[in-house]
PDB file of C-alpha atoms in Angstrom:
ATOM      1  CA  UNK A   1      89.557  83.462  78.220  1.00 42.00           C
ATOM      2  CA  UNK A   2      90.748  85.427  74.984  1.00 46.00           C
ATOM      3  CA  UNK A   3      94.242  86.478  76.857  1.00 45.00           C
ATOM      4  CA  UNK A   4      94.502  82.574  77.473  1.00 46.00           C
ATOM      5  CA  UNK A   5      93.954  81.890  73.744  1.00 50.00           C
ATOM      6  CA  UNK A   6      96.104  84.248  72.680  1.00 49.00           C
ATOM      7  CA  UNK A   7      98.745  82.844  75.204  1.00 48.00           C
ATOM      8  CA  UNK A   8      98.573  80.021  73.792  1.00 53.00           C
ATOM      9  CA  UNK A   9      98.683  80.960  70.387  1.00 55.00           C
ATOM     10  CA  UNK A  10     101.580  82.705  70.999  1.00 52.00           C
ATOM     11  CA  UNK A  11     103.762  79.920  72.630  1.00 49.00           C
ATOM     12  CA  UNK A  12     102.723  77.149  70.026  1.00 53.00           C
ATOM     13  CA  UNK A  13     103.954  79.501  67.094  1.00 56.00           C
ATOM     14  CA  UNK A  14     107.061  79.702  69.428  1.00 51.00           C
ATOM     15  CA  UNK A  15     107.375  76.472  69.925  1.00 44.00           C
ATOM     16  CA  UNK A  16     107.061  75.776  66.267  1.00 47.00           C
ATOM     17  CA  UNK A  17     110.214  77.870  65.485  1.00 48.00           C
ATOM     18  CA  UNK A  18     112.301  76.820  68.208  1.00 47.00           C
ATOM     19  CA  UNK A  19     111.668  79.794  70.699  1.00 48.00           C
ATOM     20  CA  UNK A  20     114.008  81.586  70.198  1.00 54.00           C
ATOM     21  CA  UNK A  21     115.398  84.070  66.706  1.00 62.00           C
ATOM     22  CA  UNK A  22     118.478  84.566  65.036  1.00 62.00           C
ATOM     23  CA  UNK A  23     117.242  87.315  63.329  1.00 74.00           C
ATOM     24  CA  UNK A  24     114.465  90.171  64.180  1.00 84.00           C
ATOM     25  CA  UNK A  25     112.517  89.803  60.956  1.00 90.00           C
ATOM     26  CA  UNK A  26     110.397  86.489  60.291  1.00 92.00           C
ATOM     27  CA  UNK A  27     109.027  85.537  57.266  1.00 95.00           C
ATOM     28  CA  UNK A  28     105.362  84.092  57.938  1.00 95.00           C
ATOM     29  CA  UNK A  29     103.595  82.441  54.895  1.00 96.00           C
ATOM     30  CA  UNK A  30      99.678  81.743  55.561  1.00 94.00           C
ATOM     31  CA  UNK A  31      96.398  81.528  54.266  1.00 90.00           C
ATOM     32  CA  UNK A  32      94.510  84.388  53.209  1.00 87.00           C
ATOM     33  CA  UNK A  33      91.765  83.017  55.487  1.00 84.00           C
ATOM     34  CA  UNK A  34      93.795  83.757  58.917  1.00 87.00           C
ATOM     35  CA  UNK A  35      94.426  87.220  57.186  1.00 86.00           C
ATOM     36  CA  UNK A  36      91.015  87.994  56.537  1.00 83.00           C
ATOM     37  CA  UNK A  37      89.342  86.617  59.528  1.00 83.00           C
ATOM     38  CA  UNK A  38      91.682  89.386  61.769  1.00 85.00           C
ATOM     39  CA  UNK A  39      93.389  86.655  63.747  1.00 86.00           C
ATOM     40  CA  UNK A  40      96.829  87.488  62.271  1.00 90.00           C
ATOM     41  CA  UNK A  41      95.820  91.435  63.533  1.00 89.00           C
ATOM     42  CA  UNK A  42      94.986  90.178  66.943  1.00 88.00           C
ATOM     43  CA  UNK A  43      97.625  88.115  67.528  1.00 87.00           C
ATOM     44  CA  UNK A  44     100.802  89.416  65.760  1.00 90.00           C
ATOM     45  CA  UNK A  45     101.630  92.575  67.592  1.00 91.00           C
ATOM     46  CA  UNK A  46     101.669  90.888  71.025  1.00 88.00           C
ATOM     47  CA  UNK A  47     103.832  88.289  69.480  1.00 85.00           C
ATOM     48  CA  UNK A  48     105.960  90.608  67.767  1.00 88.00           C
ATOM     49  CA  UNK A  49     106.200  92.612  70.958  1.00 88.00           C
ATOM     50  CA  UNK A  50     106.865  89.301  72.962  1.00 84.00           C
ATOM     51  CA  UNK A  51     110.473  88.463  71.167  1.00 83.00           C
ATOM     52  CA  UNK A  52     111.104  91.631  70.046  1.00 86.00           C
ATOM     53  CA  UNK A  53     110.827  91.041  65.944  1.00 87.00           C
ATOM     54  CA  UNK A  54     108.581  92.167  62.860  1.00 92.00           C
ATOM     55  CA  UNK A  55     106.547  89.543  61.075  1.00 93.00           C
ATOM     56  CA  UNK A  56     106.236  89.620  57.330  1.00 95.00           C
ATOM     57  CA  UNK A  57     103.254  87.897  55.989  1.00 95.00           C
ATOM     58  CA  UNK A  58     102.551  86.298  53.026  1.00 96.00           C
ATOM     59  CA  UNK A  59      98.852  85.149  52.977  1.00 93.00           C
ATOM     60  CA  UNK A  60      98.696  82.927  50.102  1.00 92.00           C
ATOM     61  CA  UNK A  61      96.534  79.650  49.725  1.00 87.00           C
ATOM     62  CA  UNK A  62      97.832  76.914  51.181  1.00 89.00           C
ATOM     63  CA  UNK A  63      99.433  75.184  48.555  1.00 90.00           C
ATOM     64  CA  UNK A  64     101.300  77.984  47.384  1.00 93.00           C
ATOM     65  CA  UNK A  65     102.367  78.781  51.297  1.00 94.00           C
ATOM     66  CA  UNK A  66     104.108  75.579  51.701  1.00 96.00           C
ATOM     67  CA  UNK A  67     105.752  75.888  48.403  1.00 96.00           C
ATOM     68  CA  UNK A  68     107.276  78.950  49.751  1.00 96.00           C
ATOM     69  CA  UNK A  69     108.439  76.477  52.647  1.00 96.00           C
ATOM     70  CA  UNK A  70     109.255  74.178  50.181  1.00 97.00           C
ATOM     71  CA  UNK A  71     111.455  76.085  48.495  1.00 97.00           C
ATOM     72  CA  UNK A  72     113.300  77.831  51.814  1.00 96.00           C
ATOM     73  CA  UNK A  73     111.106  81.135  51.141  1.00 97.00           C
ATOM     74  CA  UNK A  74     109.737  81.699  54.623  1.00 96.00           C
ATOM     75  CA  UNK A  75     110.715  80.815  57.965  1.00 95.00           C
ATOM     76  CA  UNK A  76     107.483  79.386  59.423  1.00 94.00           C
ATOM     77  CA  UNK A  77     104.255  78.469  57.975  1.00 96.00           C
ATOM     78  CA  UNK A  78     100.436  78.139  59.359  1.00 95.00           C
ATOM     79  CA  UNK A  79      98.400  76.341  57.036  1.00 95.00           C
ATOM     80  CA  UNK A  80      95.321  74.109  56.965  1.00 91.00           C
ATOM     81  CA  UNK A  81      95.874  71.111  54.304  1.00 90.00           C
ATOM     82  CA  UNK A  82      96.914  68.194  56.809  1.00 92.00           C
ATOM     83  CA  UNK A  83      98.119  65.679  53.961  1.00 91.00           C
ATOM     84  CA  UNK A  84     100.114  68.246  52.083  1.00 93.00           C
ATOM     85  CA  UNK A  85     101.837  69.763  55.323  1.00 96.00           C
ATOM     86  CA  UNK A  86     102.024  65.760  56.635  1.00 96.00           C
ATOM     87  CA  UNK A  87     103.933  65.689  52.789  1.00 96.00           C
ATOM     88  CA  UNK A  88     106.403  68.574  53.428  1.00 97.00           C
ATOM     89  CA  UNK A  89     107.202  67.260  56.996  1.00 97.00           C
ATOM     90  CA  UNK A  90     108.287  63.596  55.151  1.00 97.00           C
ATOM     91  CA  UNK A  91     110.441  65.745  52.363  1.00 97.00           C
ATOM     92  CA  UNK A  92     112.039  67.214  55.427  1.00 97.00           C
ATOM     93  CA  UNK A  93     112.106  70.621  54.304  1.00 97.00           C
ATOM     94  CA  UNK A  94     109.243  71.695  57.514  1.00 97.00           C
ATOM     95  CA  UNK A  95     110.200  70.762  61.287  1.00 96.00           C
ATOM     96  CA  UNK A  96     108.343  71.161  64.419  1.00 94.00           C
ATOM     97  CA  UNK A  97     104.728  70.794  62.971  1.00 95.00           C
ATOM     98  CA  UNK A  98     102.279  71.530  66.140  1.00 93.00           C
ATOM     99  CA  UNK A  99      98.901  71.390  65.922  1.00 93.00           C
ATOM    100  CA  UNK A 100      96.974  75.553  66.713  1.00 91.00           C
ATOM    101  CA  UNK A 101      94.221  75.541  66.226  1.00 89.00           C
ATOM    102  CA  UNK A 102      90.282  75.096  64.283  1.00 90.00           C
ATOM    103  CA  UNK A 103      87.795  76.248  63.017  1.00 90.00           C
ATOM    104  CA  UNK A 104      85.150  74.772  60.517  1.00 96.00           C
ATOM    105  CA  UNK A 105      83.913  74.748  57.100  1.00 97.00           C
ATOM    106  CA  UNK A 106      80.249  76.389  56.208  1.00 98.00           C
ATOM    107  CA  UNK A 107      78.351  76.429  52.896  1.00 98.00           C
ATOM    108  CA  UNK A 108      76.779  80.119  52.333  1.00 98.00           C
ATOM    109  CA  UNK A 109      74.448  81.113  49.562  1.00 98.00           C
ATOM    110  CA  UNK A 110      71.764  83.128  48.734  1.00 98.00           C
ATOM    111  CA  UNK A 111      68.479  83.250  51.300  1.00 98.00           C
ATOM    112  CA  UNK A 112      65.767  81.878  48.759  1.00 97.00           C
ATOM    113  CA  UNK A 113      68.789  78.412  48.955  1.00 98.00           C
ATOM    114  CA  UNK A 114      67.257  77.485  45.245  1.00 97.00           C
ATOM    115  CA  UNK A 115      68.968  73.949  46.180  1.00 98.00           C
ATOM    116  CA  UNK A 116      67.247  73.388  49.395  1.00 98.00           C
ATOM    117  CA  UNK A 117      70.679  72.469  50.845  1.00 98.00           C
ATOM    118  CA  UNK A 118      69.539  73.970  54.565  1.00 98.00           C
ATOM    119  CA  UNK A 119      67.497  70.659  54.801  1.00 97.00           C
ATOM    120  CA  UNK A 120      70.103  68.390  53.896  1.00 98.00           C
ATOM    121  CA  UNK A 121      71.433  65.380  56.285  1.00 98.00           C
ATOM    122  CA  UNK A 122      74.779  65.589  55.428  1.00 98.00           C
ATOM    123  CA  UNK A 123      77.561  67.367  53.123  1.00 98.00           C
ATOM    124  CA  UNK A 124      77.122  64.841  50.711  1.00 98.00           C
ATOM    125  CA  UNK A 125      73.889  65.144  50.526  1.00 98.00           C
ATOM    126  CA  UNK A 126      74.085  69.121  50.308  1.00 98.00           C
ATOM    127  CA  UNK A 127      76.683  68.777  47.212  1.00 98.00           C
ATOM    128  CA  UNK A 128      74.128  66.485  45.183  1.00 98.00           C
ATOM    129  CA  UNK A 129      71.201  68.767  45.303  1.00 98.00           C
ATOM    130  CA  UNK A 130      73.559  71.763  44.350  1.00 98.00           C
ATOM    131  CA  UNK A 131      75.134  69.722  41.183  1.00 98.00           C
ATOM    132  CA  UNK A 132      71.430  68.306  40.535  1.00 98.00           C
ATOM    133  CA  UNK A 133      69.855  71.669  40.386  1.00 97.00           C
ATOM    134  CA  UNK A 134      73.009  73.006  38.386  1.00 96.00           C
ATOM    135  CA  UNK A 135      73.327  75.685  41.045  1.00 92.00           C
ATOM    136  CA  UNK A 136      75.454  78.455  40.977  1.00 98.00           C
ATOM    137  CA  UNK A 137      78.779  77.880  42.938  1.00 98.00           C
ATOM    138  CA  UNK A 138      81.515  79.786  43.252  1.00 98.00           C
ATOM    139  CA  UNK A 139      85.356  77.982  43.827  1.00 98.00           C
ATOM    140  CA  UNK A 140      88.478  79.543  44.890  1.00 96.00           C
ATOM    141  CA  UNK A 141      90.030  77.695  42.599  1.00 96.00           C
ATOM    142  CA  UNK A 142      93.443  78.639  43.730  1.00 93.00           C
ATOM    143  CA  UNK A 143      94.734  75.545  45.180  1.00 90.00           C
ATOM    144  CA  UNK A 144      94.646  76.613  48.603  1.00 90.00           C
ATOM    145  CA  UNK A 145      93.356  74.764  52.177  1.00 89.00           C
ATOM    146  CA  UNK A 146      89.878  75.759  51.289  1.00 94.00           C
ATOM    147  CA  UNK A 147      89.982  74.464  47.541  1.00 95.00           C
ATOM    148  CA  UNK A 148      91.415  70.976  48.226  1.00 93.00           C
ATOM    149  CA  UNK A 149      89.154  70.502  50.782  1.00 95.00           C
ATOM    150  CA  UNK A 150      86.387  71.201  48.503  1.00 98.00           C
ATOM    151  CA  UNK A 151      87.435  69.485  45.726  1.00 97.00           C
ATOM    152  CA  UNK A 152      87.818  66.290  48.135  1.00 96.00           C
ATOM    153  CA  UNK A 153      84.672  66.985  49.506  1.00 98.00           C
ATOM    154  CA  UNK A 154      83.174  66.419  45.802  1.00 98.00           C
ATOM    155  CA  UNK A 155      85.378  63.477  44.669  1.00 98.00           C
ATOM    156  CA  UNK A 156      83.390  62.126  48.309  1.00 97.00           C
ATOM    157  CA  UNK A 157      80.222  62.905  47.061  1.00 98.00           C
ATOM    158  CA  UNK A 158      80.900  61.102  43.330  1.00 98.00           C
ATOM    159  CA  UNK A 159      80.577  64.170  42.047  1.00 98.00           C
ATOM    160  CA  UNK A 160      82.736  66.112  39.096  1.00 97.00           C
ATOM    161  CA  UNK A 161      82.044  69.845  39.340  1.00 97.00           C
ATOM    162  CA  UNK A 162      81.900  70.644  35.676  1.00 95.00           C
ATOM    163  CA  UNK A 163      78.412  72.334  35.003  1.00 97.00           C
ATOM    164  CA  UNK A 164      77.860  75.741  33.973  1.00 96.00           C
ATOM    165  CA  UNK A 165      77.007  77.362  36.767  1.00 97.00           C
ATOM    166  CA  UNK A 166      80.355  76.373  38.663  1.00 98.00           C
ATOM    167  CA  UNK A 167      82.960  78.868  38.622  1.00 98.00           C
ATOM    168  CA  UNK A 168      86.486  78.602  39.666  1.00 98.00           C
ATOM    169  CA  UNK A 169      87.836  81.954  40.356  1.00 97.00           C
ATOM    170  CA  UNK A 170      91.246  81.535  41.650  1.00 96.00           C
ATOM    171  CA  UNK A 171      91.096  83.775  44.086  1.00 94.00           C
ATOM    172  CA  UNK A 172      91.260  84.005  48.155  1.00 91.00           C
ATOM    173  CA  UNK A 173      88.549  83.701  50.511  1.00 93.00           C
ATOM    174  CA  UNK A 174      87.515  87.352  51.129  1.00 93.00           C
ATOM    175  CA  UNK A 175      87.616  87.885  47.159  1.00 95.00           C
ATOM    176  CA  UNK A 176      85.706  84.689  46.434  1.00 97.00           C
ATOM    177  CA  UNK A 177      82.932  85.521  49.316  1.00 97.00           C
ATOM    178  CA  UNK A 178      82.681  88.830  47.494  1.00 98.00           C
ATOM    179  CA  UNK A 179      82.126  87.215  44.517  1.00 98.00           C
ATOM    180  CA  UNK A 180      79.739  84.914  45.265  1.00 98.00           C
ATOM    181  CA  UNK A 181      78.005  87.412  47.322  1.00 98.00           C
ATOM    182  CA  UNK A 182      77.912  89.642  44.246  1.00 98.00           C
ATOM    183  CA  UNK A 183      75.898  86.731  42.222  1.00 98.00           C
ATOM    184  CA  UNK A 184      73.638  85.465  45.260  1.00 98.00           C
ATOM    185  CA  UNK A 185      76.140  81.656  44.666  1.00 98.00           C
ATOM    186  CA  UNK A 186      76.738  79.122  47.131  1.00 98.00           C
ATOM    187  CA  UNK A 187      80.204  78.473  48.383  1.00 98.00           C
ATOM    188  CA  UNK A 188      82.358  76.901  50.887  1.00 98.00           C
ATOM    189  CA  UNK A 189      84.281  78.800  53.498  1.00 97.00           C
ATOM    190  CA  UNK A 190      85.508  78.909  56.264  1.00 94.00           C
ATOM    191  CA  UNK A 191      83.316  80.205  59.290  1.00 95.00           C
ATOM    192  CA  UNK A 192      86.281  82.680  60.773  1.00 91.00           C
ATOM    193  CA  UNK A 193      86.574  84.868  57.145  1.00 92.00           C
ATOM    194  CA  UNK A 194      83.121  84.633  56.954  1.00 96.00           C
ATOM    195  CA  UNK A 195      81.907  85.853  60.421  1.00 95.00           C
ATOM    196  CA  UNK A 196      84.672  88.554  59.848  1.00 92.00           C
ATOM    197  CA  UNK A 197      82.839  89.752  56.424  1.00 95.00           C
ATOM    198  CA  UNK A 198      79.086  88.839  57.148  1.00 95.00           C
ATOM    199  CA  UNK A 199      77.853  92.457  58.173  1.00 96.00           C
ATOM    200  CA  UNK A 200      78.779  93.000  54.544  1.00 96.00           C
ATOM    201  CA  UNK A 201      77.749  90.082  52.796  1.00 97.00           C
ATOM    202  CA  UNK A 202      73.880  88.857  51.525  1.00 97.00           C
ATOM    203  CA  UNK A 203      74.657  85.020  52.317  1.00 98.00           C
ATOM    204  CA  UNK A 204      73.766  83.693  55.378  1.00 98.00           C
ATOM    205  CA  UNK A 205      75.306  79.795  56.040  1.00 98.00           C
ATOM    206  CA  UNK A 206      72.758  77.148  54.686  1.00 98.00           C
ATOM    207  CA  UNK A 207      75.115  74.289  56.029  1.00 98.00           C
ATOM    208  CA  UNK A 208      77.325  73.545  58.599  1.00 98.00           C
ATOM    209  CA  UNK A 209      77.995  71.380  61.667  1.00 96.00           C
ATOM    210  CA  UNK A 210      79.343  67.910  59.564  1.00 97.00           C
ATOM    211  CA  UNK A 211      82.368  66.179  60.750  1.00 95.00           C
ATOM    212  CA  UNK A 212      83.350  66.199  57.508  1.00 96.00           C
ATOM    213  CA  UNK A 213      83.660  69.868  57.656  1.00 97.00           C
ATOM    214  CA  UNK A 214      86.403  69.951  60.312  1.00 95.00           C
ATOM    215  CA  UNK A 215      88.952  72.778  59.504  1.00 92.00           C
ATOM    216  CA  UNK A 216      92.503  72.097  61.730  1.00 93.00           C
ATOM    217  CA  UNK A 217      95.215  74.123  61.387  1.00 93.00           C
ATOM    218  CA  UNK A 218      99.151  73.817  61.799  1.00 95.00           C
ATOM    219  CA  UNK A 219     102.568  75.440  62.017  1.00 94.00           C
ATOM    220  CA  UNK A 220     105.361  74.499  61.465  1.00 95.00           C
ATOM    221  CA  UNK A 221     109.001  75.800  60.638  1.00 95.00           C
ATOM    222  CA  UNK A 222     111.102  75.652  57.510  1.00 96.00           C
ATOM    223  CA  UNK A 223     113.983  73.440  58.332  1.00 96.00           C
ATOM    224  CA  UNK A 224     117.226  74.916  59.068  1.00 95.00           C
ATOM    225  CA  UNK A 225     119.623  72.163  58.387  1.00 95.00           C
ATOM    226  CA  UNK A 226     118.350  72.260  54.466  1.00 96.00           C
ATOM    227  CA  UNK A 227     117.716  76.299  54.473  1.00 95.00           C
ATOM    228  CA  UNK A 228     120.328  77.646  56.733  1.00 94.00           C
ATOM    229  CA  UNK A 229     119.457  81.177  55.987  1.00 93.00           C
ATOM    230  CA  UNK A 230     115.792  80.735  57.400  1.00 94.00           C
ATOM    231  CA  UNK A 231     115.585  82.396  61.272  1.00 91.00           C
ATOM    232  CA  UNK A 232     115.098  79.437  63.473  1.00 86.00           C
ATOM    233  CA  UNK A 233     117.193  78.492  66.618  1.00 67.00           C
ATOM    234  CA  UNK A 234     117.151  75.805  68.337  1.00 64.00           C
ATOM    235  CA  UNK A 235     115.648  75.895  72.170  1.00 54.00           C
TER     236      UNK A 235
END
């Protein structure tokens, strides 16, 4: 089953960029969350052996990642903010956008859960007792996949973030689970960086399992008819 994944792993990305490479260096902008949940070390070297290329990444939040694209700064991107990548698609600068893959979202925090969120119904329900008991919760803050879907998730709830305890830290996932492990905080990540860090972390997940907390992601490549330079060939 895991040489099947990675197959098809493999020929979506492919697919994505057109199959085939003008060039034998690619420029891959991502999300620090693929980067520190190991997929991008399980995956890349067979790819990279596949077609015969090195990949560059740069694991950024998402919203920074598809600026790159944006911008003609990378040749392909895999990213997890649906609307924003639906955005670049419409401003024509991405091409080929093919669903890969998901994971989901999980709320962690510290075993004594001061918010009793482990008993809650719902996300929304979760989010209310953390802002009612002014809890301490720690944001990425860095405009990536991971922060807009949080920050939706509390404009869903009613909620504005703005107490004391809440802490925007503008960093990426693996930083910001250190962090919050470091001050026994909730947060919301998602399950893949966390699984890959949880031997060293003191949070266990106090909520999951909500549709709302559905994590696709995409790829897609920069479009070569507005960025010429970018390595992308057509099949």
């Amino acid at each position: 089953m895991k040489h099947l994944w990675l197959k098809r792993c493999l020929l979506l990305l492919a697919l994505g960029l057109g199959l085939a490479f003008a060039q034998d260096r690619l420029i891959l902008a991502t999300t620090t969350s693929t980067e520190n949940s190991g997929l991008l070390d399980f995956i890349l070297p067979d790819f990279e052996n596949h077609f015969n290329l090195s990949v560059d990444v740069v694991a950024v939040g998402t919203g920074a990642a598809l600026e790159l694209g944006a911008n003609g700064n990378a040749d392909v991107l895999l990213v997890h903010a649906p609307e924003d990548e639906e955005k670049l698609v419409e401003s024509l600068a991405a091409v080929n956008r093919r669903y890969l893959m998901y994971n989901d979202f999980v709320v962690v925090g510290p075993t004594s859960d001061p918010a009793g969120i482990a008993s809650s119904a719902n996300m929304m329900e979760a989010l209310h007792k953390i802002a009612d008991s002014q809890g301490l919760f720690i944001s990425r803050g860095d405009d990536s996949g991971t922060h807009k879907k949080e920050l939706s998730l509390w404009a869903e709830a009613g909620i504005t973030p703005d107490w004391e305890g809440y802490q925007e830290v503008g960093q990426g996932m693996g930083n910001t689970l250190t962090i919050a492990n470091e001050q026994l905080a909730y947060t919301l990540t998602d399950r893949g960086t966390y699984l890959a860090m949880k031997d060293n972390l003191e949070l266990p997940i106090l909520f999951a399992g909500d549709e709302a907390l559905f994590n696709p992601y995409h790829v897609m490549a920069v479009n070569p008819d507005l960025y010429p330079h970018v390595n992308y060939i057509e099949p």
